[in-house]
PDB file of C-alpha atoms in Angstrom:
ATOM      1  CA  GLY A1464       0.000   0.000   0.000  1.00  0.00           C
ATOM      2  CA  ALA A1465       0.898   3.657  -0.239  1.00  0.00           C
ATOM      3  CA  VAL A1466       3.353   4.892   2.384  1.00  0.00           C
ATOM      4  CA  VAL A1467       3.700   8.374   3.790  1.00  0.00           C
ATOM      5  CA  SER A1468       6.565   9.324   6.070  1.00  0.00           C
ATOM      6  CA  GLN A1469       7.019  12.254   8.400  1.00  0.00           C
ATOM      7  CA  HIS A1470      10.164  13.648   9.906  1.00  0.00           C
ATOM      8  CA  PRO A1471      10.903  14.237  12.686  1.00  0.00           C
ATOM      9  CA  SER A1472       8.631  12.019  14.736  1.00  0.00           C
ATOM     10  CA  TRP A1473       9.201  14.077  17.864  1.00  0.00           C
ATOM     11  CA  VAL A1474      10.740  17.475  18.360  1.00  0.00           C
ATOM     12  CA  ILE A1475      11.291  19.596  21.437  1.00  0.00           C
ATOM     13  CA  CYS A1476      12.214  23.217  20.965  1.00  0.00           C
ATOM     14  CA  LYS A1477      12.510  26.449  22.863  1.00  0.00           C
ATOM     15  CA  SER A1478       9.879  29.124  22.607  1.00  0.00           C
ATOM     16  CA  GLY A1479      10.591  31.512  19.760  1.00  0.00           C
ATOM     17  CA  THR A1480      12.351  29.051  17.487  1.00  0.00           C
ATOM     18  CA  SER A1481      11.051  27.706  14.191  1.00  0.00           C
ATOM     19  CA  VAL A1482      10.456  24.044  13.487  1.00  0.00           C
ATOM     20  CA  LYS A1483      10.157  22.367  10.104  1.00  0.00           C
ATOM     21  CA  ILE A1484       8.223  19.128   9.639  1.00  0.00           C
ATOM     22  CA  GLU A1485       8.569  17.126   6.441  1.00  0.00           C
ATOM     23  CA  CYS A1486       5.927  14.923   4.865  1.00  0.00           C
ATOM     24  CA  ARG A1487       6.900  12.578   2.055  1.00  0.00           C
ATOM     25  CA  SER A1488       4.921  10.204  -0.113  1.00  0.00           C
ATOM     26  CA  LEU A1489       7.322   7.320  -0.640  1.00  0.00           C
ATOM     27  CA  ASP A1490       5.798   5.281  -3.429  1.00  0.00           C
ATOM     28  CA  PHE A1491       3.391   7.578  -5.195  1.00  0.00           C
ATOM     29  CA  GLN A1492       3.149  11.136  -6.377  1.00  0.00           C
ATOM     30  CA  ALA A1493       0.836  13.344  -4.408  1.00  0.00           C
ATOM     31  CA  THR A1494      -0.362  16.559  -5.972  1.00  0.00           C
ATOM     32  CA  THR A1495      -2.295  17.282  -2.820  1.00  0.00           C
ATOM     33  CA  MET A1496      -1.249  16.834   0.776  1.00  0.00           C
ATOM     34  CA  PHE A1497      -3.069  17.845   3.925  1.00  0.00           C
ATOM     35  CA  TRP A1498      -1.857  18.990   7.303  1.00  0.00           C
ATOM     36  CA  TYR A1499      -3.807  18.205  10.450  1.00  0.00           C
ATOM     37  CA  ARG A1500      -3.416  19.038  14.079  1.00  0.00           C
ATOM     38  CA  GLN A1501      -4.609  16.745  16.823  1.00  0.00           C
ATOM     39  CA  PHE A1502      -4.947  17.516  20.511  1.00  0.00           C
ATOM     40  CA  PRO A1503      -5.015  14.688  23.057  1.00  0.00           C
ATOM     41  CA  LYS A1504      -8.136  12.563  22.887  1.00  0.00           C
ATOM     42  CA  GLN A1505      -9.601  14.692  20.132  1.00  0.00           C
ATOM     43  CA  SER A1506     -10.242  14.279  16.458  1.00  0.00           C
ATOM     44  CA  LEU A1507      -8.071  15.597  13.672  1.00  0.00           C
ATOM     45  CA  MET A1508      -8.470  19.236  12.726  1.00  0.00           C
ATOM     46  CA  LEU A1509      -7.538  20.198   9.201  1.00  0.00           C
ATOM     47  CA  MET A1510      -5.097  23.084   9.116  1.00  0.00           C
ATOM     48  CA  ALA A1511      -4.382  23.460   5.437  1.00  0.00           C
ATOM     49  CA  THR A1512      -4.389  21.850   2.035  1.00  0.00           C
ATOM     50  CA  SER A1513      -1.036  21.780   0.324  1.00  0.00           C
ATOM     51  CA  ASN A1514      -1.004  21.792  -3.461  1.00  0.00           C
ATOM     52  CA  GLU A1515       2.136  21.107  -5.445  1.00  0.00           C
ATOM     53  CA  GLY A1516       3.400  24.199  -7.194  1.00  0.00           C
ATOM     54  CA  SER A1517       0.862  26.579  -5.716  1.00  0.00           C
ATOM     55  CA  LYS A1518      -0.010  28.286  -2.480  1.00  0.00           C
ATOM     56  CA  ALA A1519      -1.554  26.312   0.326  1.00  0.00           C
ATOM     57  CA  THR A1520      -5.179  26.775   1.257  1.00  0.00           C
ATOM     58  CA  TYR A1521      -5.598  27.434   4.957  1.00  0.00           C
ATOM     59  CA  GLU A1522      -8.635  26.682   7.067  1.00  0.00           C
ATOM     60  CA  GLN A1523     -10.374  29.459   8.905  1.00  0.00           C
ATOM     61  CA  GLY A1524      -8.563  30.425  12.052  1.00  0.00           C
ATOM     62  CA  VAL A1525      -5.176  29.054  10.972  1.00  0.00           C
ATOM     63  CA  GLU A1526      -2.491  31.730  10.752  1.00  0.00           C
ATOM     64  CA  LYS A1527      -0.749  31.606   7.399  1.00  0.00           C
ATOM     65  CA  ASP A1528       2.321  33.407   8.654  1.00  0.00           C
ATOM     66  CA  LYS A1529       2.541  31.129  11.648  1.00  0.00           C
ATOM     67  CA  PHE A1530       2.267  27.840   9.796  1.00  0.00           C
ATOM     68  CA  LEU A1531       4.202  28.056   6.550  1.00  0.00           C
ATOM     69  CA  ILE A1532       3.530  25.310   4.048  1.00  0.00           C
ATOM     70  CA  ASN A1533       5.665  24.521   1.033  1.00  0.00           C
ATOM     71  CA  HIS A1534       4.806  21.792  -1.457  1.00  0.00           C
ATOM     72  CA  ALA A1535       7.850  22.002  -3.654  1.00  0.00           C
ATOM     73  CA  SER A1536       7.616  18.596  -5.302  1.00  0.00           C
ATOM     74  CA  LEU A1537       5.112  15.837  -5.936  1.00  0.00           C
ATOM     75  CA  THR A1538       6.495  13.834  -3.033  1.00  0.00           C
ATOM     76  CA  LEU A1539       7.331  16.437  -0.403  1.00  0.00           C
ATOM     77  CA  SER A1540       5.401  18.973   1.614  1.00  0.00           C
ATOM     78  CA  THR A1541       6.824  20.854   4.583  1.00  0.00           C
ATOM     79  CA  LEU A1542       5.137  22.584   7.480  1.00  0.00           C
ATOM     80  CA  THR A1543       7.183  25.203   9.301  1.00  0.00           C
ATOM     81  CA  VAL A1544       5.928  26.412  12.658  1.00  0.00           C
ATOM     82  CA  THR A1545       7.458  29.854  12.971  1.00  0.00           C
ATOM     83  CA  SER A1546       8.297  31.440  16.311  1.00  0.00           C
ATOM     84  CA  ALA A1547       6.803  28.501  18.128  1.00  0.00           C
ATOM     85  CA  HIS A1548       5.150  29.000  21.504  1.00  0.00           C
ATOM     86  CA  PRO A1549       3.947  26.499  24.099  1.00  0.00           C
ATOM     87  CA  GLU A1550       0.390  26.706  22.781  1.00  0.00           C
ATOM     88  CA  ASP A1551       1.671  25.334  19.465  1.00  0.00           C
ATOM     89  CA  SER A1552       2.569  22.097  21.204  1.00  0.00           C
ATOM     90  CA  SER A1553       0.497  19.414  19.566  1.00  0.00           C
ATOM     91  CA  PHE A1554       0.542  16.355  17.345  1.00  0.00           C
ATOM     92  CA  TYR A1555       0.813  17.248  13.677  1.00  0.00           C
ATOM     93  CA  ILE A1556      -0.221  14.745  11.031  1.00  0.00           C
ATOM     94  CA  CYS A1557       0.072  14.956   7.286  1.00  0.00           C
ATOM     95  CA  SER A1558      -1.750  12.960   4.683  1.00  0.00           C
ATOM     96  CA  ALA A1559      -1.219  12.517   0.988  1.00  0.00           C
ATOM     97  CA  ARG A1560      -3.844  11.862  -1.584  1.00  0.00           C
ATOM     98  CA  ASP A1561      -3.223   8.985  -3.939  1.00  0.00           C
ATOM     99  CA  PRO A1562      -4.913  10.023  -7.184  1.00  0.00           C
ATOM    100  CA  SER A1563      -4.257   6.697  -8.855  1.00  0.00           C
ATOM    101  CA  PHE A1564      -6.289   4.603  -6.468  1.00  0.00           C
ATOM    102  CA  GLU A1565      -9.279   4.425  -8.756  1.00  0.00           C
ATOM    103  CA  THR A1566      -9.235   6.373 -11.982  1.00  0.00           C
ATOM    104  CA  GLY A1567     -12.339   8.391 -12.461  1.00  0.00           C
ATOM    105  CA  GLY A1568     -13.543   7.873  -8.926  1.00  0.00           C
ATOM    106  CA  PRO A1569     -15.188  10.811  -7.197  1.00  0.00           C
ATOM    107  CA  ALA A1570     -12.776  10.718  -4.308  1.00  0.00           C
ATOM    108  CA  ASP A1571      -9.332   9.366  -3.662  1.00  0.00           C
ATOM    109  CA  THR A1572      -7.953   7.666  -0.653  1.00  0.00           C
ATOM    110  CA  GLN A1573      -5.719   9.585   1.700  1.00  0.00           C
ATOM    111  CA  TYR A1574      -2.789   7.931   3.400  1.00  0.00           C
ATOM    112  CA  PHE A1575      -1.444   9.336   6.609  1.00  0.00           C
ATOM    113  CA  GLY A1576       2.020   9.894   7.941  1.00  0.00           C
ATOM    114  CA  PRO A1577       2.911   8.646  11.413  1.00  0.00           C
ATOM    115  CA  GLY A1578       2.673  12.125  12.894  1.00  0.00           C
ATOM    116  CA  THR A1579       5.051  14.528  14.581  1.00  0.00           C
ATOM    117  CA  ARG A1580       4.834  15.371  18.251  1.00  0.00           C
ATOM    118  CA  LEU A1581       5.878  18.979  18.822  1.00  0.00           C
ATOM    119  CA  THR A1582       6.690  20.150  22.325  1.00  0.00           C
ATOM    120  CA  VAL A1583       7.542  23.813  22.788  1.00  0.00           C
ATOM    121  CA  LEU A1584       9.148  24.680  26.089  1.00  0.00           C
TER     122      LEU A1584
ATOM    123  CA  ALA B 424     -21.861  22.128   5.171  1.00  0.00           C
ATOM    124  CA  GLN B 425     -20.939  18.512   5.560  1.00  0.00           C
ATOM    125  CA  THR B 426     -20.875  17.036   9.027  1.00  0.00           C
ATOM    126  CA  VAL B 427     -19.855  13.675  10.405  1.00  0.00           C
ATOM    127  CA  THR B 428     -21.120  12.488  13.776  1.00  0.00           C
ATOM    128  CA  GLN B 429     -19.960   9.598  15.892  1.00  0.00           C
ATOM    129  CA  SER B 430     -22.314   9.306  18.830  1.00  0.00           C
ATOM    130  CA  GLN B 431     -20.297   6.811  20.874  1.00  0.00           C
ATOM    131  CA  PRO B 432     -17.232   8.425  22.478  1.00  0.00           C
ATOM    132  CA  GLU B 433     -16.153   5.158  24.080  1.00  0.00           C
ATOM    133  CA  MET B 434     -16.991   1.511  23.684  1.00  0.00           C
ATOM    134  CA  SER B 435     -15.658  -1.752  24.979  1.00  0.00           C
ATOM    135  CA  VAL B 436     -15.986  -5.322  23.781  1.00  0.00           C
ATOM    136  CA  GLN B 437     -14.771  -8.693  24.916  1.00  0.00           C
ATOM    137  CA  GLU B 438     -12.158 -10.386  22.833  1.00  0.00           C
ATOM    138  CA  ALA B 439     -13.665 -12.573  20.080  1.00  0.00           C
ATOM    139  CA  GLU B 440     -17.010 -10.806  20.226  1.00  0.00           C
ATOM    140  CA  THR B 441     -18.570  -8.455  17.714  1.00  0.00           C
ATOM    141  CA  VAL B 442     -18.947  -4.706  18.087  1.00  0.00           C
ATOM    142  CA  THR B 443     -20.567  -2.054  15.918  1.00  0.00           C
ATOM    143  CA  LEU B 444     -19.446   1.563  15.794  1.00  0.00           C
ATOM    144  CA  SER B 445     -21.933   4.050  14.449  1.00  0.00           C
ATOM    145  CA  CYS B 446     -21.460   7.052  12.198  1.00  0.00           C
ATOM    146  CA  THR B 447     -23.933   9.417  10.618  1.00  0.00           C
ATOM    147  CA  TYR B 448     -23.223  12.168   8.164  1.00  0.00           C
ATOM    148  CA  ASP B 449     -24.924  14.941   6.336  1.00  0.00           C
ATOM    149  CA  THR B 450     -24.306  15.845   2.712  1.00  0.00           C
ATOM    150  CA  SER B 451     -26.066  17.081  -0.372  1.00  0.00           C
ATOM    151  CA  GLU B 452     -23.799  15.065  -2.638  1.00  0.00           C
ATOM    152  CA  ASN B 453     -25.102  11.957  -4.360  1.00  0.00           C
ATOM    153  CA  ASN B 454     -21.894  10.217  -5.319  1.00  0.00           C
ATOM    154  CA  TYR B 455     -19.176  10.025  -2.710  1.00  0.00           C
ATOM    155  CA  TYR B 456     -16.932   7.811  -0.652  1.00  0.00           C
ATOM    156  CA  LEU B 457     -16.858   7.144   3.062  1.00  0.00           C
ATOM    157  CA  PHE B 458     -13.932   5.943   5.119  1.00  0.00           C
ATOM    158  CA  TRP B 459     -13.186   4.395   8.466  1.00  0.00           C
ATOM    159  CA  TYR B 460      -9.728   5.051   9.870  1.00  0.00           C
ATOM    160  CA  LYS B 461      -8.151   3.463  12.916  1.00  0.00           C
ATOM    161  CA  GLN B 462      -5.685   5.249  15.191  1.00  0.00           C
ATOM    162  CA  PRO B 463      -3.962   2.869  17.622  1.00  0.00           C
ATOM    163  CA  PRO B 464      -1.844   4.103  20.548  1.00  0.00           C
ATOM    164  CA  SER B 465       1.031   4.635  18.125  1.00  0.00           C
ATOM    165  CA  ARG B 466      -1.164   7.410  16.642  1.00  0.00           C
ATOM    166  CA  GLN B 467      -0.559   6.230  13.094  1.00  0.00           C
ATOM    167  CA  MET B 468      -3.767   6.666  11.121  1.00  0.00           C
ATOM    168  CA  ILE B 469      -4.603   3.465   9.289  1.00  0.00           C
ATOM    169  CA  LEU B 470      -7.272   3.058   6.644  1.00  0.00           C
ATOM    170  CA  VAL B 471      -9.646   0.313   7.712  1.00  0.00           C
ATOM    171  CA  ILE B 472     -12.281   0.299   5.009  1.00  0.00           C
ATOM    172  CA  ARG B 473     -13.917   2.488   2.388  1.00  0.00           C
ATOM    173  CA  GLN B 474     -17.367   2.470   0.850  1.00  0.00           C
ATOM    174  CA  GLU B 475     -18.493   3.900  -2.452  1.00  0.00           C
ATOM    175  CA  ALA B 476     -21.916   5.487  -2.161  1.00  0.00           C
ATOM    176  CA  TYR B 477     -22.958   4.313  -5.618  1.00  0.00           C
ATOM    177  CA  LYS B 478     -22.453   0.690  -4.641  1.00  0.00           C
ATOM    178  CA  GLN B 479     -25.330  -1.008  -2.898  1.00  0.00           C
ATOM    179  CA  GLN B 480     -23.141  -3.803  -1.612  1.00  0.00           C
ATOM    180  CA  ASN B 481     -21.596  -3.168   1.766  1.00  0.00           C
ATOM    181  CA  ALA B 482     -17.807  -3.158   1.812  1.00  0.00           C
ATOM    182  CA  THR B 483     -15.958  -5.858   3.727  1.00  0.00           C
ATOM    183  CA  GLU B 484     -12.298  -6.273   4.634  1.00  0.00           C
ATOM    184  CA  ASN B 485     -11.656  -9.485   6.519  1.00  0.00           C
ATOM    185  CA  ARG B 486     -13.150  -8.996   9.989  1.00  0.00           C
ATOM    186  CA  PHE B 487     -14.313  -5.468   9.191  1.00  0.00           C
ATOM    187  CA  SER B 488     -17.539  -4.690   7.404  1.00  0.00           C
ATOM    188  CA  VAL B 489     -19.816  -1.724   7.034  1.00  0.00           C
ATOM    189  CA  ASN B 490     -23.547  -1.268   7.132  1.00  0.00           C
ATOM    190  CA  PHE B 491     -24.131   1.563   4.698  1.00  0.00           C
ATOM    191  CA  GLN B 492     -27.619   3.046   4.682  1.00  0.00           C
ATOM    192  CA  LYS B 493     -27.508   5.830   2.113  1.00  0.00           C
ATOM    193  CA  ALA B 494     -31.032   7.109   2.656  1.00  0.00           C
ATOM    194  CA  ALA B 495     -30.474   7.302   6.380  1.00  0.00           C
ATOM    195  CA  LYS B 496     -26.946   8.681   5.869  1.00  0.00           C
ATOM    196  CA  SER B 497     -25.593   6.072   8.188  1.00  0.00           C
ATOM    197  CA  PHE B 498     -22.255   4.310   7.895  1.00  0.00           C
ATOM    198  CA  SER B 499     -21.550   1.922  10.752  1.00  0.00           C
ATOM    199  CA  LEU B 500     -18.480  -0.269  11.172  1.00  0.00           C
ATOM    200  CA  LYS B 501     -18.794  -3.837  12.400  1.00  0.00           C
ATOM    201  CA  ILE B 502     -15.762  -5.580  13.823  1.00  0.00           C
ATOM    202  CA  SER B 503     -16.164  -9.335  14.114  1.00  0.00           C
ATOM    203  CA  ASP B 504     -14.045 -11.631  16.271  1.00  0.00           C
ATOM    204  CA  SER B 505     -12.519  -8.632  18.042  1.00  0.00           C
ATOM    205  CA  GLN B 506      -8.833  -8.855  18.808  1.00  0.00           C
ATOM    206  CA  LEU B 507      -6.739  -7.050  21.371  1.00  0.00           C
ATOM    207  CA  GLY B 508      -4.960  -5.267  18.531  1.00  0.00           C
ATOM    208  CA  ASP B 509      -8.235  -3.660  17.532  1.00  0.00           C
ATOM    209  CA  THR B 510      -7.991  -1.407  20.578  1.00  0.00           C
ATOM    210  CA  ALA B 511      -7.781   2.080  19.086  1.00  0.00           C
ATOM    211  CA  MET B 512      -9.592   5.260  18.234  1.00  0.00           C
ATOM    212  CA  TYR B 513     -11.815   4.846  15.209  1.00  0.00           C
ATOM    213  CA  PHE B 514     -12.705   7.786  13.003  1.00  0.00           C
ATOM    214  CA  CYS B 515     -15.374   7.964  10.364  1.00  0.00           C
ATOM    215  CA  ALA B 516     -14.375  10.331   7.549  1.00  0.00           C
ATOM    216  CA  PHE B 517     -16.047  11.981   4.599  1.00  0.00           C
ATOM    217  CA  PRO B 518     -14.178  13.733   1.771  1.00  0.00           C
ATOM    218  CA  LEU B 519     -15.285  17.124   0.519  1.00  0.00           C
ATOM    219  CA  ILE B 520     -15.183  16.597  -3.227  1.00  0.00           C
ATOM    220  CA  ASN B 521     -15.241  20.282  -4.080  1.00  0.00           C
ATOM    221  CA  ALA B 522     -12.437  21.022  -1.657  1.00  0.00           C
ATOM    222  CA  GLY B 523      -9.676  18.830  -2.974  1.00  0.00           C
ATOM    223  CA  ASN B 524     -11.126  15.800  -1.184  1.00  0.00           C
ATOM    224  CA  MET B 525     -10.124  17.113   2.217  1.00  0.00           C
ATOM    225  CA  LEU B 526     -11.515  14.831   4.892  1.00  0.00           C
ATOM    226  CA  THR B 527     -14.063  15.785   7.486  1.00  0.00           C
ATOM    227  CA  PHE B 528     -13.669  13.555  10.511  1.00  0.00           C
ATOM    228  CA  GLY B 529     -16.131  12.497  13.138  1.00  0.00           C
ATOM    229  CA  GLY B 530     -15.221  13.005  16.753  1.00  0.00           C
ATOM    230  CA  GLY B 531     -13.974   9.449  17.078  1.00  0.00           C
ATOM    231  CA  THR B 532     -14.902   6.390  19.099  1.00  0.00           C
ATOM    232  CA  ARG B 533     -12.402   4.962  21.535  1.00  0.00           C
ATOM    233  CA  LEU B 534     -12.683   1.168  21.400  1.00  0.00           C
ATOM    234  CA  MET B 535     -11.229  -1.016  24.110  1.00  0.00           C
ATOM    235  CA  VAL B 536     -11.020  -4.748  23.498  1.00  0.00           C
ATOM    236  CA  LYS B 537     -10.892  -6.615  26.779  1.00  0.00           C
ATOM    237  CA  PRO B 538      -9.220 -10.002  27.188  1.00  0.00           C
TER     238      PRO B 538
END
């Protein structure tokens, strides 16, 4: 099956620093990737949709300048948390859409990375 | 707006027994997909099963099957012969076709399989 990796799996940083999280589709090309945030015991909240070669689409309430997304290639999207603060501590998950799952289908399956735990001190 | 509702925050089942997790959704679309994802303690999201709305036959994947009631907008997941490894959070998800297929998730059901 399709595999999505994330790096790092866990990062601890000081308040005010920036952290970059990478999301890679390993065995398929993903024109669209998604970034989610998950708080303990809660569901996933979509932060933004990352489209290869174009600007990301952010959900309402998500600061564009705070969470920078770059989808520079068909297999890599990055999320940079700029000037991180303790309230940014969370579990960040990316997913990649496999457009080849079923040609002509109305929706494609998303495969998820293993997540990145961010702790800001 | 599309919504996905999972009305059971927590459930438990004895090993080897059967359990059903419920999910309802609201949409104006006619042709769509529905997904169940599993999130074990490792927090890796794993696709369990998917259902195409245009198919009348319920999807099955080994011990996992769905009861899809399109008119009622219901999409429940049945786990047969429950195993300890089934202990996880289960999320029902619905893609927004006009929004790049971004997924709307239900609130999740925490399933505990007891030995």
